[in-house]
Each structure stands twice: as C-alpha cells, then as structure tokens.
Amino acid sequence: MIKEKIEKFLNQSAKRCGFGEQKLSISFSSLPQVCDFQCNSCFALAKTLGKNPFEIATMIVENIEKNDRFVFSVAKPAFINIILTDKALEEEANFYLADERGGVDKHQKSEKVLLDYGGANVAKALHIGHLRSPITGESLKRLYKFMGDEVISDVHLGDWGLQMGLTELQLFEDGKLDFYFDGIGEEPKITLEMLNEAYPKASSRKKVDEEFNAKAEEWTLKIQNKEEPYFSIYKKIREVSVVQIKKHYSELGANFDYWYGESDAADYIDKAIEIIEGQNLCYLSNGALVVDVAEEGENIPLPKKEGEIQRYKNPMPPALIKKQNGAVLYATTDIATILMRNLADKPDRIEYIVDGRQDLHFTQVFRVCKKAGISPKGQELVHIGYGTINGSDGKPFKTRSGDTIKLEDIINLLIEKASEKLKSNGVEFDRELALQIGVAAMKFGDLSNNISKDYVFDLDKFLAFEGKTGPYLQYTAVRINSVLNKADEEGGKIKMCSEDERNIIKAIFKLQSSYETCYKDKSLNGLCLATYDLAAAFSTFYNNHRVLSEQDQDKRKSYISLLNLVKKELALALNVLAIDVPKKM
Ligand code: ARG
C-alpha cells in the first residue's frame, strides 16, 4: 500500500546515510493543506544516534532516490513532509481500479477466529439490548475475512437458563400444558404469542413470588437433566422461538455458520467440571461449586463492622459453576462451550461481542478456562464489550410507557420512517427497499460510534439522506450506479485534472488504511468515517463536474473510470459494514 511505498524510500535513504536498518514510519498529514503524509521518526532516530534531529531529517531528504512520484521536504523542527505528484496519484488510482481488493493488502498471516455474537435468548422477545451484537458481529466477521482470517460465526443462543423453567412453568400454570402431564385433550400448539405472554408474566412474578421462583428453578433443573415431559416441551419452545430469532437476524442481515446455543455445550459440562476438579481448582461454598479467579491485588477484604456484609477492594468474586440444587449457570455453559470449541475448531482467537456490562462474567470464564487449560496457552479470549443504546435523556432507551423496545417494533419503525423519506423523494411504498434503507441507517448510526461507547438512539438523525448516515452512503452509491448505467462508453486512464480528483484519491488512501485500524481496534467507527469522507469527496467532485457531457474525450473517459473506482471502493467498504446498496432511492 501507499504508505509502505513511501516508507521504503525513507528507509533506503537512511541506510544510504549510514543510519543502518531503520523502520521510519509515516502517517497522514496533520496539515493536509501543506502535505499529504508526514514522517515524525527523525526525533527518535536522532536520540538513538546522538545527533541533531533537523540534520538527520535533512540528510535523509537529501539522499532520497530521485523519483517523480513523491516530493520530500524538511519542516522544522524535524518533520519530513511528503507530497504525492499527480503521476503518483494516477498510478495508484489506476492500480486500485484494476485490483479486486481495491488496493487493500491482506494480512500475511491468517488466523482462525471464532466469533460469538447474536446471543438472543430463547423464549424471550429480542429487544434493543441485543441490537449491537449482531450488527457489530456481522461487520467484524466481514472485516476479519477481508483481512485474510478464517472466521466461524456462532450465534450462541441463550437456551439453558432460568428463563426456560420460568416460561414453561408459567405456561403450565396458565393451563396450556395439561396435555403433556395428564394426556387429556389434544396436544397444544405452542405459539410465539404464548411465549411473548408467558415470559414477561413469569419474569415479573419471579420478583415477588418466592415459591414460584423456587419452582421455576426446579423446572429448569429438570430441563437440564432432560427429564420428561419437561425436556420435550422445552424443545418445542426452543423451536418456535428460534424461527422468530432467525427471521429477525435475517432482517438485520446477520448470518451465522453455527446456530448453536448454550444447550449444545450441555454434553461438555461434566467433562469441563471434571477437568476443573482434577486440578483442585474448585470447592464447595454454601453448597455451590465455585472457582477462585482473583489475581494479586484483587478481592481484598475491607474492614467490616458487626452485622455488615463483607465488602472487597477490587472485587473479583469466585466463578459460580454449579448451584446448590445442581443446576448449571451461564458461566458453566460458557466454560463448556470453550471446551467444545477447542475440541471441534481449535480457534486461535475466540471473540465475544456482548454487552460491556458482562465484563465480570467473561473475566471469570476466561480465567477459569486458562487456569484449567481448557483454553490453550496461545489462544486469545476476548470480550468485545459494547456500550448501551440510550435515549435522548442519556439513560437506556425506553419506550414512552417505560418498557424496553422490542426488536420487532424497531424494525417496523425503521420501515415506517424510511418509507416516509422515500415518499418525499417520490418513491412509492416498497417494504424491502424501506427495510434496506432503515437497516442501513441503524447500522451506520451504531457502527459509527466506538464499540465500547454508549450512544443515543435517534432514528430521525440516522435516517437523514444528507450527512454522516447510512442512507447518504447508499444514496451516493445509487447515484454513481445511475450515471454509470447511462454512460455508453468504456472508461479510460484516470487522470488528475483538478483538486477534486486528488481529494478523492487521498480519501481512498484513508479508507484503505482504516481497515487495519478497525481490525486492531475491533471497532468499525474508523471505517464508517472514512467511507463517509470518500462519499463526501465524491459529491464535491460530482457537483463541480459534468461527467457524461464533458466534451474532452480523455477527461470524460477518466471521469467514468473515476466513478468506477469510487463505486468499487464504496462497495468494498459497504460490504464490510454489511450495508446493501439499493436499486433506487
Ligand atoms: N444470551 C446472552 C445475553 O442475553 C448473550 C450471550 C453472549 N455469548 C456468550 N457466549 N455468553 O446476555
């Protein structure tokens, strides 16, 4: 890529100057009106060599191999400024146009990554809290693949916890499951509506009705022990729920290789506990099985007064892996899942895109697995914790009546709002199209924030057709396509005829380098911004030039190729962002 090409000139010169093998590096200029790139390495180099930085920079620039692509100059105190000539910009542009990866290099080393995202809970309706995981997960997967990794995605459904017992018990108490227990009447059909009613009801009852809660715990254990009829009913509930989950994820454009759930790790639980026990890592605490995971400086008991509960400095409670009644917990299934994944896929990294508020859980799980050797030494276990989606009041987003908003309602809202926009553009109602635009709006609104930060859910802002939004990117791509469809000739060599073209190529440099930044950060905000900047640079060009009616044939052909280049670079970026380009807008 361009950066490496320029760095090579600098390093060769440094060698020629007798400074030995150097790794001088450049970055995008902080003063784009002055130069395109800058090298700040001379300060450090001067220190090591015990020389004056300005002299070092001057010597390097003076000894650069003569060339007609990069202009190097020294700026006080000891920066090297680099400007690209039109020749260099044209060479790069024409190369990117011909290259199927748009000039973006793959990593030399490919890793095998297991990406755990989605994480919907069976029997519960998906809600806003589950939105960031499939959106980010899908994009990170595409980014990793683009950079050369082998990626396996697993939805890891929540299907082995207390919500199962709660839902089943509630259905039973509402008289919906009699058939399974006394065989009387007809086998009932478990429907989504039934689940949507049963779980919320059970969940609020649980908080006030101790007896009900205890019974739900018992039922959960029966399900986990695969006792009948509890287990068969459970399987039916799961099936109905998964149909709905699949529908929602497909609307969001999130795809998975594995549709596993916590329950798929059930067969590995005993084995995992055996491994942990075999190394004397666990013990009984008030009847429950726990593993200590605190490291030095953590979980230090604070002085307490009579009758107070014990508090800790840097709390790091033991991981709970089996309840008193023998039921397993969230941590247990996650530990068993790591065992399962290491027996089946042996990934180099396992990454979890899960709410940042679950950080303690993952720290505990990872430490147990590392201590027990369930995760091998070189394997990276990463929790990519995302921030909360807030309302305009800065608190977690709620509907007017104070409820969490369901994904179903969000999707309907997106379709409704996108349709209004389209209507004002003279496009008649088209559900698919509205969904495409609405989802793009939400994705960009989400991904353009750093993954770990909270953001405000503002659909009207996300859906604007101008500015830093998903629909603006779609609109730019649609506009390019429509011009190219009208062009009845092939493009030619791209030439730099004005500042507008230069700015486009420079925006492409930034876009290209943002893939690597995002890869390192495990967050897509940099790519969102760089994609927007390219779209904006293109819009400026497009407003200032007439493409198809340009009289100069070479120029016209150059413009057509330039459009093809922008189209390609946008398509690559939008593909990573999992944003579709609509047919019209
Ligand atoms: N079902 C979980 C939840 O709703 C998310 C699962 C995330 N993945 C994992 N391996 N724990 O919070």
XYZ file of C-alpha atoms and ligand atoms in Angstrom:
597
model
C 0.000 0.000 0.000
C 0.986 3.618 -0.491
C 2.361 4.122 2.998
C 4.835 1.264 2.636
C 5.967 2.517 -0.759
C 6.875 5.901 0.701
C 8.470 4.398 3.799
C 10.699 2.312 1.576
C 12.196 5.475 0.063
C 12.858 6.865 3.526
C 14.415 3.697 4.884
C 16.645 3.213 1.872
C 17.864 6.753 2.244
C 18.502 6.285 5.964
C 20.619 3.272 5.102
C 22.498 5.264 2.496
C 23.163 7.925 5.135
C 24.784 5.251 7.297
C 21.983 5.141 9.883
C 21.643 1.369 9.456
C 18.415 -0.588 9.017
C 15.644 1.723 10.126
C 11.896 1.473 10.448
C 10.924 5.032 9.678
C 7.178 5.378 9.509
C 4.814 7.927 8.090
C 1.295 8.977 8.937
C -1.372 11.050 7.256
C -0.508 14.703 7.433
C -1.960 16.693 10.279
C -1.870 19.684 7.900
C -3.407 18.379 4.659
C -3.152 21.823 3.077
C 0.655 21.581 3.442
C 1.404 17.956 2.573
C -0.159 14.509 2.228
C 1.948 12.480 4.640
C 4.448 13.263 7.347
C 7.268 11.383 8.980
C 7.881 12.078 12.673
C 10.537 9.424 13.142
C 13.597 11.676 12.975
C 13.260 12.806 16.577
C 13.611 9.306 17.964
C 16.269 8.379 15.428
C 18.341 11.444 16.359
C 18.142 10.459 20.002
C 19.461 6.974 19.362
C 22.208 8.307 17.138
C 23.004 11.192 19.472
C 22.624 13.676 16.637
C 20.615 16.777 15.849
C 17.097 15.827 14.594
C 16.920 18.561 11.968
C 20.228 17.460 10.492
C 19.059 13.854 10.396
C 15.856 14.812 8.595
C 17.801 16.969 6.132
C 20.299 14.216 5.391
C 17.559 11.692 4.786
C 15.696 14.004 2.425
C 18.875 14.900 0.549
C 19.714 11.248 -0.007
C 16.305 10.114 -1.201
C 16.454 8.317 -4.520
C 15.408 10.618 -7.378
C 11.833 9.929 -8.414
C 8.869 11.674 -9.968
C 6.209 10.425 -7.591
C 6.969 11.683 -4.097
C 8.274 15.094 -3.104
C 10.079 15.084 0.230
C 10.936 18.184 2.231
C 12.022 19.019 5.758
C 9.907 21.139 8.060
C 11.165 22.487 11.373
C 11.865 21.207 13.916
C 12.480 17.837 12.209
C 9.487 16.606 10.263
C 9.706 15.182 6.794
C 6.751 16.258 4.681
C 5.685 14.225 1.697
C 3.576 15.351 -1.235
C 2.357 12.999 -3.932
C 2.698 14.156 -7.522
C -0.160 13.721 -9.977
C 1.826 10.924 -11.550
C 1.830 9.010 -8.263
C -1.871 9.650 -7.649
C -2.748 8.496 -11.147
C -0.625 5.379 -10.871
C -2.260 4.452 -7.602
C -5.771 5.208 -8.835
C -5.393 3.098 -11.952
C -3.904 0.282 -9.973
C -6.748 0.275 -7.431
C -9.273 0.283 -10.242
C -7.760 -2.895 -11.663
C -7.201 -4.604 -8.302
C -10.065 -6.694 -6.980
C -9.241 -5.697 -3.407
C -9.172 -2.021 -4.313
C -5.512 -1.799 -3.280
C -6.030 -3.084 0.265
C -3.424 -5.644 1.343
C -4.366 -8.811 3.171
C -2.524 -9.867 6.290
C 0.366 -12.194 5.609
C -0.698 -14.473 8.412
C -4.251 -15.763 8.604
C -5.797 -16.613 11.959
C -8.727 -18.802 12.754
C -11.282 -16.791 14.673
C -14.448 -17.936 16.332
C -16.824 -15.035 16.637
C -19.590 -15.322 19.202
C -22.320 -12.769 18.538
C -26.082 -12.517 18.385
C -26.743 -14.240 21.676
C -30.533 -13.987 21.554
C -32.367 -15.684 24.382
C -34.864 -18.364 23.549
C -38.392 -17.744 24.853
C -37.753 -14.021 25.260
C -38.535 -11.410 22.635
C -35.415 -9.805 21.153
C -35.066 -6.204 22.252
C -32.862 -3.167 21.776
C -30.219 -4.554 24.142
C -29.485 -7.250 21.575
C -29.064 -4.915 18.644
C -25.383 -4.055 18.756
C -24.130 -7.588 18.907
C -25.454 -8.843 15.543
C -24.659 -5.534 13.847
C -21.063 -5.334 15.034
C -20.528 -9.072 14.870
C -21.551 -9.316 11.254
C -19.260 -6.437 10.287
C -16.288 -7.623 12.307
C -16.675 -11.028 10.718
C -16.582 -9.480 7.262
C -13.639 -7.276 8.196
C -11.611 -10.191 9.559
C -12.368 -12.234 6.459
C -11.407 -9.344 4.207
C -8.088 -9.097 6.038
C -7.480 -12.789 5.458
C -8.682 -14.527 8.609
C -10.753 -17.656 8.625
C -13.858 -16.815 10.635
C -16.510 -19.063 12.124
C -19.597 -17.347 13.487
C -21.735 -18.808 16.236
C -24.996 -17.243 17.408
C -24.713 -18.859 20.855
C -28.367 -18.675 21.810
C -29.272 -18.353 25.463
C -31.283 -21.538 25.827
C -30.200 -23.270 29.025
C -31.015 -20.791 31.756
C -33.748 -19.976 34.210
C -35.941 -18.325 31.576
C -36.696 -21.814 30.277
C -38.068 -23.023 33.594
C -39.896 -19.755 34.142
C -41.626 -19.824 30.780
C -42.545 -23.462 30.984
C -43.915 -23.164 34.490
C -45.990 -20.125 33.556
C -47.462 -21.900 30.555
C -48.266 -24.817 32.806
C -49.949 -22.658 35.417
C -51.979 -20.973 32.701
C -53.326 -24.412 31.825
C -51.621 -24.579 28.452
C -49.564 -27.721 29.033
C -52.088 -30.078 30.653
C -51.860 -32.489 27.762
C -48.228 -33.235 28.484
C -48.880 -34.061 32.108
C -52.225 -35.860 32.120
C -52.554 -36.807 28.487
C -56.051 -35.335 28.338
C -57.247 -33.428 25.317
C -55.270 -32.549 22.245
C -51.611 -31.735 22.024
C -51.449 -27.940 22.151
C -49.573 -25.896 19.609
C -47.053 -23.698 21.331
C -47.065 -20.348 19.600
C -44.932 -17.260 19.673
C -47.844 -15.297 21.115
C -47.989 -17.734 24.018
C -44.297 -17.246 24.704
C -44.497 -13.486 24.356
C -47.149 -13.516 27.032
C -45.694 -16.200 29.323
C -42.130 -14.999 29.758
C -42.826 -11.374 30.774
C -45.547 -12.592 33.126
C -43.215 -15.128 34.747
C -40.366 -12.685 34.891
C -42.346 -10.128 36.895
C -43.833 -12.848 39.112
C -40.393 -14.170 39.889
C -39.507 -10.892 41.582
C -42.380 -11.057 44.068
C -43.290 -14.726 44.363
C -40.575 -16.722 46.053
C -42.381 -20.009 45.783
C -42.890 -19.570 42.067
C -39.248 -18.692 41.634
C -38.097 -21.762 43.553
C -40.327 -23.953 41.439
C -39.022 -22.401 38.228
C -35.503 -23.217 39.411
C -36.614 -26.801 39.937
C -38.146 -26.962 36.470
C -35.006 -25.532 34.945
C -33.011 -28.298 36.574
C -35.464 -30.890 35.237
C -34.981 -29.477 31.749
C -31.212 -29.524 32.165
C -31.452 -33.138 33.319
C -33.529 -33.862 30.210
C -36.441 -35.153 32.305
C -39.736 -35.733 30.525
C -42.071 -34.142 29.715
C -40.125 -31.011 30.660
C -37.432 -31.568 28.075
C -39.816 -32.248 25.187
C -41.810 -29.130 25.986
C -38.564 -27.210 26.194
C -37.577 -28.383 22.734
C -40.891 -27.158 21.336
C -40.492 -23.771 22.984
C -36.992 -23.513 21.599
C -38.114 -24.393 18.107
C -40.857 -21.778 17.964
C -38.558 -19.152 19.377
C -35.681 -19.906 17.021
C -37.907 -19.419 13.967
C -38.578 -15.881 15.122
C -34.934 -15.219 16.024
C -33.830 -16.374 12.567
C -36.340 -14.054 10.951
C -35.055 -11.060 12.902
C -31.397 -11.780 12.275
C -32.067 -12.197 8.606
C -33.829 -8.803 8.531
C -30.738 -7.324 10.132
C -28.520 -9.123 7.624
C -26.708 -11.117 10.331
C -25.654 -14.613 9.254
C -24.167 -17.444 11.241
C -22.257 -20.611 10.491
C -23.414 -22.241 13.695
C -26.832 -21.957 15.223
C -25.639 -23.441 18.488
C -26.912 -22.497 21.876
C -25.836 -22.948 25.457
C -27.669 -26.276 25.362
C -25.224 -27.606 22.764
C -22.499 -27.344 25.355
C -24.541 -29.369 27.841
C -22.748 -32.568 26.895
C -19.399 -30.948 27.678
C -20.320 -29.663 31.114
C -19.409 -32.794 33.068
C -16.143 -33.072 31.208
C -15.316 -29.411 31.886
C -16.096 -29.754 35.578
C -14.027 -32.921 35.705
C -11.042 -31.050 34.262
C -11.506 -28.248 36.781
C -11.914 -30.686 39.685
C -8.973 -32.747 38.523
C -6.772 -29.761 39.182
C -8.346 -28.930 42.525
C -9.476 -25.582 41.241
C -12.998 -25.714 42.655
C -14.582 -26.115 46.064
C -17.982 -26.018 47.703
C -19.101 -22.701 49.107
C -22.522 -22.741 50.818
C -23.305 -25.843 48.812
C -22.439 -24.282 45.465
C -19.410 -25.198 43.374
C -17.067 -22.247 42.835
C -13.636 -21.481 41.365
C -11.407 -18.725 42.704
C -10.240 -16.453 39.942
C -8.953 -13.387 41.787
C -5.404 -12.320 40.967
C -2.976 -10.352 43.060
C -4.373 -7.067 44.276
C -7.952 -8.173 43.694
C -10.751 -9.106 46.067
C -9.082 -7.684 49.140
C -11.473 -7.827 52.131
C -12.272 -4.402 53.563
C -12.658 -3.959 57.330
C -16.281 -4.538 58.316
C -18.414 -3.836 61.299
C -20.547 -6.352 63.178
C -23.601 -7.360 61.171
C -22.393 -5.788 57.915
C -21.766 -7.851 54.844
C -18.176 -8.320 53.768
C -17.030 -5.871 51.098
C -13.930 -6.081 48.913
C -11.468 -3.753 47.270
C -11.179 -4.577 43.536
C -13.884 -7.198 43.853
C -13.377 -10.358 41.844
C -15.789 -12.918 43.250
C -15.277 -16.625 42.597
C -16.904 -18.026 39.467
C -20.059 -19.938 40.285
C -20.246 -23.097 38.207
C -22.937 -25.162 39.896
C -25.824 -24.040 42.080
C -26.744 -25.663 45.354
C -29.530 -27.617 43.644
C -27.118 -28.898 40.999
C -28.277 -26.601 38.202
C -25.585 -25.116 35.996
C -25.240 -21.432 35.218
C -24.305 -19.007 32.497
C -20.604 -19.287 33.377
C -20.759 -23.076 33.268
C -22.213 -23.220 29.774
C -19.701 -20.661 28.575
C -16.808 -22.687 30.005
C -18.185 -25.873 28.469
C -18.645 -24.067 25.161
C -14.964 -23.116 25.119
C -14.120 -26.756 25.694
C -16.439 -27.763 22.862
C -14.970 -25.181 20.511
C -11.455 -26.285 21.298
C -12.291 -29.897 20.626
C -14.019 -29.067 17.349
C -12.499 -25.963 15.774
C -9.373 -25.071 17.743
C -9.566 -21.354 17.002
C -6.590 -19.022 17.511
C -8.947 -16.456 18.965
C -12.437 -16.563 20.400
C -14.121 -13.188 20.480
C -17.405 -12.358 22.167
C -19.433 -9.362 21.130
C -21.524 -8.927 24.215
C -22.784 -6.047 26.357
C -19.896 -4.389 28.214
C -21.779 -4.863 31.461
C -20.965 -8.567 31.245
C -17.277 -7.914 31.627
C -17.008 -9.569 35.034
C -18.663 -12.707 33.695
C -16.176 -13.010 30.844
C -13.186 -12.255 33.030
C -14.264 -15.093 35.308
C -14.958 -17.514 32.472
C -11.678 -16.756 30.703
C -9.651 -17.117 33.865
C -11.242 -20.450 34.737
C -10.501 -21.738 31.236
C -6.919 -20.529 31.302
C -6.255 -21.917 34.799
C -7.742 -25.272 33.888
C -6.077 -25.423 30.492
C -9.464 -25.654 28.770
C -8.171 -22.794 26.654
C -4.613 -23.481 25.438
C -1.849 -21.005 26.221
C -1.573 -19.204 22.904
C -5.306 -18.824 22.429
C -6.718 -15.340 22.761
C -10.061 -14.964 24.530
C -11.527 -11.530 24.034
C -14.664 -9.861 25.256
C -15.553 -7.005 22.932
C -17.921 -5.205 25.269
C -20.341 -2.779 23.686
C -21.849 0.336 25.231
C -25.508 0.973 25.911
C -28.011 2.407 23.456
C -29.510 5.393 25.224
C -32.498 7.643 24.757
C -32.120 11.423 24.441
C -32.189 11.607 28.251
C -28.888 9.711 28.376
C -30.488 6.700 30.044
C -31.006 3.271 28.426
C -33.557 3.677 25.645
C -37.144 3.014 26.717
C -40.490 3.431 25.005
C -42.828 6.191 26.142
C -44.524 3.777 28.507
C -41.158 2.931 30.043
C -40.686 -0.526 28.504
C -37.630 -1.762 26.659
C -38.344 -1.575 22.966
C -38.647 -4.880 21.130
C -36.626 -5.524 18.003
C -39.826 -6.197 16.119
C -41.059 -2.680 16.929
C -37.719 -1.173 15.967
C -37.847 -2.868 12.578
C -41.402 -1.685 11.979
C -40.413 1.824 12.979
C -37.471 1.760 10.583
C -39.672 0.650 7.727
C -42.231 3.320 8.524
C -39.719 6.141 8.773
C -37.711 5.083 5.722
C -40.946 4.858 3.723
C -41.810 8.437 4.655
C -38.412 9.568 3.400
C -38.772 7.639 0.186
C -42.231 9.032 -0.331
C -40.931 12.569 -0.086
C -38.414 11.597 -2.790
C -41.280 10.389 -4.963
C -40.603 6.665 -4.485
C -43.718 4.615 -3.829
C -44.009 2.198 -0.915
C -41.715 -0.805 -1.157
C -41.200 -2.752 2.072
C -37.942 -4.401 1.024
C -36.430 -1.121 -0.066
C -37.562 0.664 3.096
C -36.093 -2.131 5.208
C -32.800 -1.906 3.329
C -32.554 1.809 3.961
C -33.848 1.661 7.520
C -31.429 -1.080 8.499
C -28.531 0.753 6.839
C -29.475 3.864 8.796
C -29.466 1.997 12.067
C -26.263 0.113 11.316
C -24.322 3.204 10.413
C -25.802 5.045 13.407
C -24.483 2.215 15.527
C -21.165 1.315 13.898
C -20.031 4.922 13.554
C -19.607 5.020 17.335
C -16.712 3.383 19.077
C -17.974 -0.041 20.105
C -17.306 0.476 23.795
C -19.128 3.825 23.994
C -22.803 4.441 24.683
C -24.734 6.313 22.031
C -28.111 7.948 21.610
C -30.689 6.130 19.538
C -32.030 8.816 17.222
C -33.693 7.272 14.200
C -34.568 10.611 12.608
C -30.912 11.607 12.633
C -29.775 8.183 11.402
C -32.232 8.291 8.520
C -31.222 11.664 7.058
C -30.239 11.399 3.401
C -27.508 14.024 3.906
C -24.607 13.953 6.350
C -22.878 11.127 8.146
C -25.550 8.484 7.719
C -26.085 5.089 6.153
C -28.668 6.379 3.672
C -26.232 9.056 2.477
C -23.689 6.352 1.623
C -26.376 4.335 -0.112
C -27.535 7.411 -1.970
C -24.002 8.129 -3.183
C -23.619 4.575 -4.460
C -27.029 4.669 -6.155
C -26.144 7.949 -7.836
C -22.859 6.586 -9.169
C -24.613 3.497 -10.476
C -27.204 5.564 -12.237
C -24.570 7.697 -14.010
C -22.573 4.634 -14.998
C -25.701 2.972 -16.338
C -26.226 5.936 -18.621
C -22.634 6.013 -19.867
C -22.396 4.239 -23.199
C -18.638 4.027 -23.393
C -15.787 2.417 -21.501
C -13.685 4.418 -19.101
C -10.065 5.325 -19.799
C -6.968 6.029 -17.733
C -7.738 8.050 -14.625
C -6.078 11.472 -14.738
C -5.781 14.160 -12.119
C -7.427 17.125 -13.806
C -8.409 19.053 -10.692
C -8.102 19.194 -6.926
C -11.414 17.320 -6.671
C -9.913 14.174 -8.171
C -6.830 14.438 -5.988
C -9.055 14.659 -2.934
C -10.895 11.529 -3.949
C -7.687 9.508 -4.229
C -6.467 10.857 -0.894
C -9.793 9.881 0.680
C -9.233 6.398 -0.739
C -5.822 6.218 0.966
C -7.512 6.927 4.273
C -10.254 4.439 3.618
C -7.709 1.754 2.772
C -5.763 2.316 5.945
C -8.895 2.386 8.101
C -9.413 -1.371 7.623
C -6.259 -2.069 9.575
C -7.113 0.465 12.266
C -10.540 -1.073 12.716
C -9.028 -4.537 12.785
C -6.748 -3.510 15.623
C -9.435 -1.567 17.486
C -12.120 -4.209 16.955
C -14.465 -1.336 16.253
C -15.781 -0.092 12.919
C -16.152 3.610 13.564
C -12.990 4.483 11.620
C -14.224 2.686 8.532
C -17.612 4.426 8.782
C -15.978 7.808 8.905
C -13.523 7.099 6.087
C -16.330 5.768 3.897
C -18.304 8.891 4.542
C -15.295 11.073 3.707
C -14.887 9.313 0.385
C -18.584 9.743 -0.389
C -18.315 13.426 0.511
C -15.199 13.895 -1.655
C -17.050 12.243 -4.491
C -20.077 14.503 -4.036
C -17.856 17.586 -4.280
C -16.352 16.281 -7.488
C -19.768 15.427 -8.843
C -21.187 18.850 -8.051
C -18.263 20.574 -9.766
C -18.012 18.457 -12.903
C -20.314 17.257 -15.597
C -19.346 13.694 -16.236
C -21.233 12.408 -19.266
C -21.494 15.738 -21.064
C -17.772 16.524 -20.756
C -16.566 17.375 -24.265
C -12.911 16.414 -23.846
C -12.923 12.690 -24.535
C -9.886 11.818 -22.382
C -11.350 13.692 -19.474
C -14.753 12.092 -19.896
C -13.223 8.629 -20.024
C -11.124 9.431 -16.987
C -14.268 10.546 -15.118
C -16.051 7.319 -15.967
C -13.152 5.301 -14.580
C -13.005 7.501 -11.532
C -16.680 6.742 -10.904
C -15.942 3.053 -11.295
C -13.122 3.344 -8.816
C -15.257 5.129 -6.216
C -18.007 2.597 -6.825
C -15.579 -0.233 -6.154
C -14.079 1.288 -3.022
C -17.533 2.097 -1.651
C -18.768 -1.397 -2.447
C -15.861 -2.991 -0.571
C -16.429 -0.790 2.462
C -20.211 -1.155 2.429
C -19.812 -4.885 2.182
C -17.747 -4.896 5.356
C -20.295 -2.647 7.030
C -22.972 -5.071 5.786
C -24.899 -2.201 4.217
C -26.734 -3.062 0.998
C -26.822 -0.749 -1.979
C -30.466 -0.334 -3.026
C -31.597 -0.316 -6.656
C -33.093 3.144 -6.311
C -33.652 5.771 -3.666
N -27.636 -14.684 25.910
C -26.716 -13.745 26.464
C -27.444 -12.498 26.921
O -28.555 -12.273 26.544
C -25.650 -13.341 25.482
C -24.757 -14.479 25.046
C -23.404 -13.997 24.678
N -22.474 -15.059 24.378
C -21.867 -15.815 25.293
N -21.081 -16.775 24.900
N -22.074 -15.616 26.581
O -26.906 -11.742 27.683
